[in-house]
Short mmCIF file of C-alpha atoms and ligand atoms in Angstrom, two decimals:
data_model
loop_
_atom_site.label_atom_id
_atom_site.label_comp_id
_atom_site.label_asym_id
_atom_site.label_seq_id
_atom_site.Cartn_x
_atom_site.Cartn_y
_atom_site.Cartn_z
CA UNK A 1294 66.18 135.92 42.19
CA UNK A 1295 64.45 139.00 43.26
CA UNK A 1296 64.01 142.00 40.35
CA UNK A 1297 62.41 145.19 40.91
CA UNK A 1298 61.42 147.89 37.85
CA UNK A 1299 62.02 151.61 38.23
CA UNK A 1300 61.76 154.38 36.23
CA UNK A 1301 65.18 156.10 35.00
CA UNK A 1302 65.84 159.38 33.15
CA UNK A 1303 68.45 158.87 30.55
CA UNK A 1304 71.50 160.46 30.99
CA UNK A 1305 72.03 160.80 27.83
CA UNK A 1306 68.69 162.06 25.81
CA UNK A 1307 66.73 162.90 28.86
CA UNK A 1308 63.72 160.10 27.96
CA UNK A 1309 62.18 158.72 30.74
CA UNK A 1310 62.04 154.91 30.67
CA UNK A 1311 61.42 151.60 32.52
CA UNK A 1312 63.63 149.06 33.65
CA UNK A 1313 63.92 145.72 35.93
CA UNK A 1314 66.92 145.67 38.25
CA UNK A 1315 68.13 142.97 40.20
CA UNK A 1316 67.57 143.29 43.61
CA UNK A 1317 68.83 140.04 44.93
CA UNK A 1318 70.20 136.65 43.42
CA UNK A 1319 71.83 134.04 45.25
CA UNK A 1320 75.30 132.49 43.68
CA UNK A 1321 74.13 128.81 44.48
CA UNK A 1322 77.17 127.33 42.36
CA UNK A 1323 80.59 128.00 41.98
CA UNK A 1324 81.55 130.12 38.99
CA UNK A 1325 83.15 129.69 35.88
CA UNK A 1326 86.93 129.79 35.38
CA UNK A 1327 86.43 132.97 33.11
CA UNK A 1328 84.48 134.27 36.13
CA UNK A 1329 81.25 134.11 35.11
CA UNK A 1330 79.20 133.73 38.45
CA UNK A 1331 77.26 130.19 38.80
CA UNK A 1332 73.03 130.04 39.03
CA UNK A 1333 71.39 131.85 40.01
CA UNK A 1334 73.25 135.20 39.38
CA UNK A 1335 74.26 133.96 36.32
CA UNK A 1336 70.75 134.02 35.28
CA UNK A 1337 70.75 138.12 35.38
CA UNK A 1338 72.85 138.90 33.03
CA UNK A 1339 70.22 140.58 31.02
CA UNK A 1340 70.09 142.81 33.79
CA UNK A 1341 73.56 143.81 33.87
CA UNK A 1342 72.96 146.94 30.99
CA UNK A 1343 70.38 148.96 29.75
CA UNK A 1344 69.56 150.47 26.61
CA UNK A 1345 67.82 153.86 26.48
CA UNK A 1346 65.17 152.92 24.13
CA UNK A 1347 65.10 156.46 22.79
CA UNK A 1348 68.96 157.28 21.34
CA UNK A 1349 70.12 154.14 22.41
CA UNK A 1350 72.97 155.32 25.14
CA UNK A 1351 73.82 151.53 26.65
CA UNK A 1352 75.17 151.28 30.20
CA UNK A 1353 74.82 149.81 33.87
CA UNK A 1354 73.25 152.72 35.07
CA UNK A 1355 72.28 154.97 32.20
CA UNK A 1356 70.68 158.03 34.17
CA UNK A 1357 74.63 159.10 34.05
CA UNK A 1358 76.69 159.67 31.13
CA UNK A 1359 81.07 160.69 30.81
CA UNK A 1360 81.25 163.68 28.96
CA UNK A 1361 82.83 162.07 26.10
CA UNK A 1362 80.42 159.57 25.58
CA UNK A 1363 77.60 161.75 24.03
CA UNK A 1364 79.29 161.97 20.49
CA UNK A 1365 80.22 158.16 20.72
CA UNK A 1366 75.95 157.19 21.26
CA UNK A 1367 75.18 159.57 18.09
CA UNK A 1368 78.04 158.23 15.80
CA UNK A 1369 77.09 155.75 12.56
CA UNK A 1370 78.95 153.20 13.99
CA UNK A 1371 77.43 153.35 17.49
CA UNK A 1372 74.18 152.35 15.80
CA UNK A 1373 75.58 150.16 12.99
CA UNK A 1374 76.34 148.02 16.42
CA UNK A 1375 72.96 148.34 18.20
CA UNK A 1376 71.27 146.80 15.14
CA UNK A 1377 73.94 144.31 14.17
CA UNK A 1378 71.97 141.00 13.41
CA UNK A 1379 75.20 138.89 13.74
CA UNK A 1380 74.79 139.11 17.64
CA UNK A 1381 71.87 138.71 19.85
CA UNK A 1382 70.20 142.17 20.76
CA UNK A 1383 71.25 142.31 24.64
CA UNK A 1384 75.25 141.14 23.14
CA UNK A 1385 74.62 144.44 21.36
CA UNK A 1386 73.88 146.67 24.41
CA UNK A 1387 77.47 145.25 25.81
CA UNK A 1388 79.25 145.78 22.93
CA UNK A 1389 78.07 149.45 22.67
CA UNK A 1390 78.41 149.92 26.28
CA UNK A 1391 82.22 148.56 25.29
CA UNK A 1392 82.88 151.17 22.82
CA UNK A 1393 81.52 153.73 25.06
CA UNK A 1394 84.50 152.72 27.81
CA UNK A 1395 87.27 152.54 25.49
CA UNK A 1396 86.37 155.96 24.02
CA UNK A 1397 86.74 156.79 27.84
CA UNK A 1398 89.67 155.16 27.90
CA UNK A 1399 88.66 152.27 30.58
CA UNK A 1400 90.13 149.65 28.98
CA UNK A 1401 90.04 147.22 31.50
CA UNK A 1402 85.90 147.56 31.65
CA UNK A 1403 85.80 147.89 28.28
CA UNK A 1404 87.33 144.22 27.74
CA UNK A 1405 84.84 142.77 30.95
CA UNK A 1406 81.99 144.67 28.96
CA UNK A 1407 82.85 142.40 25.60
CA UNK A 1408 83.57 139.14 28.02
CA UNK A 1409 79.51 139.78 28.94
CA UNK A 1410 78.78 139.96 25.26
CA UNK A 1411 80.20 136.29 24.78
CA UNK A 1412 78.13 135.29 27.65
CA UNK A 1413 74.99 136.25 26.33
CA UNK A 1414 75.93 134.61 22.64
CA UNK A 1415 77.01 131.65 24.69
CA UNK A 1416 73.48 131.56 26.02
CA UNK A 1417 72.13 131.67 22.51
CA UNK A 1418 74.41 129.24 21.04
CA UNK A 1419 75.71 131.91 18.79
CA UNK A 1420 78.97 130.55 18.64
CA UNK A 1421 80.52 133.13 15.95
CA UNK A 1422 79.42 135.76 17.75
CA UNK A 1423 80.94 134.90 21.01
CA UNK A 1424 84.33 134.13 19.51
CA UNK A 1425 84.03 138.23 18.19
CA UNK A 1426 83.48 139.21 21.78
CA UNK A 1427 86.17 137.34 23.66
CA UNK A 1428 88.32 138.62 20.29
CA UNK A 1429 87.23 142.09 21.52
CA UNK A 1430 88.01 141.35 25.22
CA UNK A 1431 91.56 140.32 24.52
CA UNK A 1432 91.77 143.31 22.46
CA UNK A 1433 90.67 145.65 25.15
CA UNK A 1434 92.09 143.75 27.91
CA UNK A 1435 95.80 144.04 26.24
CA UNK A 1436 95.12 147.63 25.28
CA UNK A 1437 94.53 148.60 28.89
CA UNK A 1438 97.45 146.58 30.25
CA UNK A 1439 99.70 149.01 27.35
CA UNK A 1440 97.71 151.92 29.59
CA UNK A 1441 99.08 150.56 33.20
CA UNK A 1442 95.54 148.81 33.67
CA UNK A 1443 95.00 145.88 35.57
CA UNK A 1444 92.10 143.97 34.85
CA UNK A 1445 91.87 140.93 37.57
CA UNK A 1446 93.46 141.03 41.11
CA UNK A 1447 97.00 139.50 40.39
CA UNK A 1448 98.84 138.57 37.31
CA UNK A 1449 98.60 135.10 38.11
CA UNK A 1450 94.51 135.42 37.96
CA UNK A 1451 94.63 137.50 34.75
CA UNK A 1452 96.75 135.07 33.00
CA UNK A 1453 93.85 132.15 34.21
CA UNK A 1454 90.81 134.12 32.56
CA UNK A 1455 93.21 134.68 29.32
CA UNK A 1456 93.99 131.00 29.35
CA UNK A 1457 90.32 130.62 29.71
CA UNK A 1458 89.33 132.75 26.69
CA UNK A 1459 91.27 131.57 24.39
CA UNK A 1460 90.40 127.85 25.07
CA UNK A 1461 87.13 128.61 24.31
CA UNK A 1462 88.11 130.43 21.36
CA UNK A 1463 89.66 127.05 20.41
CA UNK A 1464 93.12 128.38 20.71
CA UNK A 1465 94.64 125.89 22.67
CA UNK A 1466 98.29 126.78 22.22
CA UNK A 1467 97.74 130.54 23.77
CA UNK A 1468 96.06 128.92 26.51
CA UNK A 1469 98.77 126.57 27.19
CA UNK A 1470 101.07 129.60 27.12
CA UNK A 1471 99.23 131.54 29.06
CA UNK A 1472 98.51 128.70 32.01
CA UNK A 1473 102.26 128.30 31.58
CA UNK A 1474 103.15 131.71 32.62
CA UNK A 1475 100.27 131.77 35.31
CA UNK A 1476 101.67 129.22 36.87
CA UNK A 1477 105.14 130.55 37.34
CA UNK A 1478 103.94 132.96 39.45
CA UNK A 1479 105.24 133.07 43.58
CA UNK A 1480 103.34 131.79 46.14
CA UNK A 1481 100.86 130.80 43.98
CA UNK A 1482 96.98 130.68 46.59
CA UNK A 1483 95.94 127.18 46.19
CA UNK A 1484 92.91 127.66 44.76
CA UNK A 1485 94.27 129.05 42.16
CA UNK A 1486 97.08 126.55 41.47
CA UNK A 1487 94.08 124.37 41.35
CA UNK A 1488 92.11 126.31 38.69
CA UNK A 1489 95.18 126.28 36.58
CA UNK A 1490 95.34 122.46 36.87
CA UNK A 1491 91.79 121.98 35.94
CA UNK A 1492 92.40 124.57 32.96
CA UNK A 1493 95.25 122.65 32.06
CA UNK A 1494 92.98 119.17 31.66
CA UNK A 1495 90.36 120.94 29.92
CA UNK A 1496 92.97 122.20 27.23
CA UNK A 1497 94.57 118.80 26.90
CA UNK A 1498 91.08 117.16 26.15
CA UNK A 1499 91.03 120.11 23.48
CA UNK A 1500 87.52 121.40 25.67
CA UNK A 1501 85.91 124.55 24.36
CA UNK A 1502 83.15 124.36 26.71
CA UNK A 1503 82.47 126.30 30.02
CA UNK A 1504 85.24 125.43 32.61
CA UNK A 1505 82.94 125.30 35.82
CA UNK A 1506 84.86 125.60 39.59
CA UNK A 1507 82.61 123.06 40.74
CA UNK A 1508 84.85 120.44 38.69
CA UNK A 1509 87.82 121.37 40.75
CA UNK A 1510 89.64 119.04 42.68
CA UNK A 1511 89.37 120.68 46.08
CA UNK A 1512 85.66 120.53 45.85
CA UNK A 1513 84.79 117.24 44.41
CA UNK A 1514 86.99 115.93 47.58
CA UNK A 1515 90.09 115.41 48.38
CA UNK A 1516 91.76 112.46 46.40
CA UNK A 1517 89.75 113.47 42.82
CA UNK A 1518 91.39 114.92 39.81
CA UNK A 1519 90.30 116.94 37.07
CA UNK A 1520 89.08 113.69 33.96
CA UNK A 1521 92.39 112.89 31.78
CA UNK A 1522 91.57 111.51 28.41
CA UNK A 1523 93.48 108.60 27.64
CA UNK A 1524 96.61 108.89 25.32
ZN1 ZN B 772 68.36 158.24 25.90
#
């Protein structure tokens, strides 16, 4: 993984400050069901935002700013967030660059933004925390649909990475639901129709783990299937 640091001017407040950015990471593994890329990309993820250390504007690329996100950056609850000791800090940064895109009104970001969140509590085994992020992406995720916004590249796909986020919220029955209706879909690609299946294992084993691609079927060879557990 190659990173580079480079000085940006905040977008937001003007401040000059330094950041790493990734430059170059390989995806050696497949990703996660919910997306999440495998090593060694997965491993940037504190790259991903920045936080203007001076007024705290969060964002991929902060040296730009929508013109309605200045009031959001200087509101209470803006900063209530950035400080929140319930979630690790770099959770925080998504979860403010999150409210920033639903002010916007990009929903569908907004609800990827939260997903990151999760993955950074995941990665500090701040469980409770996660489960208020992928809360927050559902939320975001379902508001945006209400708007006309898609936030995956078919229904079918959408309805996996639901199915996925709720089984690791522990809610089983959604994901069954939502695997159900995923699967429903015409012409389903295959590797899909294999995701779903391996979705559809971890959810009968009650699994709130990470669903990896690399357990699929297809790639562990031809005549393997996803572990049952016995009845
Ligand atoms: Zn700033």
């Amino acid at each position: 993984m190659q990173m580079q640091s480079s000085l940006v001017c905040c977008g937001n407040c003007g401040a000059e400050s330094r950041f790493p950015f990734l430059l170059h990471a390989e995806e050696l593994e497949p990703p996660d069901l919910d997306t999440r890329p495998g090593e060694e990309l997965r491993l940037s993820i504190g790259s991903w935002v920045a936080r203007c250390p001076f007024c705290g504007y969060c964002a991929g690329d902060i040296s730009s700013i929508h013109e309605l996100a200045g009031p959001v950056v200087d509101s209470e609850g803006y900063h209530r967030q950035l400080q929140d000791s319930r979630f690790p800090d770099k959770a925080n940064d998504f979860v403010c660059h999150a409210l920033i895109l639903e002010r916007t009104g990009q929903y569908a970001d907004a609800g990827w933004t939260m997903l990151h969140a999760a993955w950074v509590c995941d990665d500090h085994g701040r469980l409770d925390a996660a489960d208020l992020c992928r809360q927050g992406a559902l939320r975001a995720w379902t508001v945006g649909k209400a708007h006309g916004q898609a936030f995956h590249e078919s229904h079918a796909s959408e309805f996996l990475i639901v199915s996925d986020v709720h089984r690791r919220l522990g809610e089983f029955e959604h994901a069954l639901t939502a695997c159900n209706e995923g699967c429903e879909a015409e012409n389903l690609p295959e590797l899909l129709d294999h995701c779903f299946r391996l979705e559809r294992s971890l959810i009968s084993r009650k699994e709130k783990g990470r669903g990896s691609m690399r357990d699929l079927a297809i790639y562990r060879g031809a005549n393997a299937s996803p572990r049952e557990e016995p009845q």
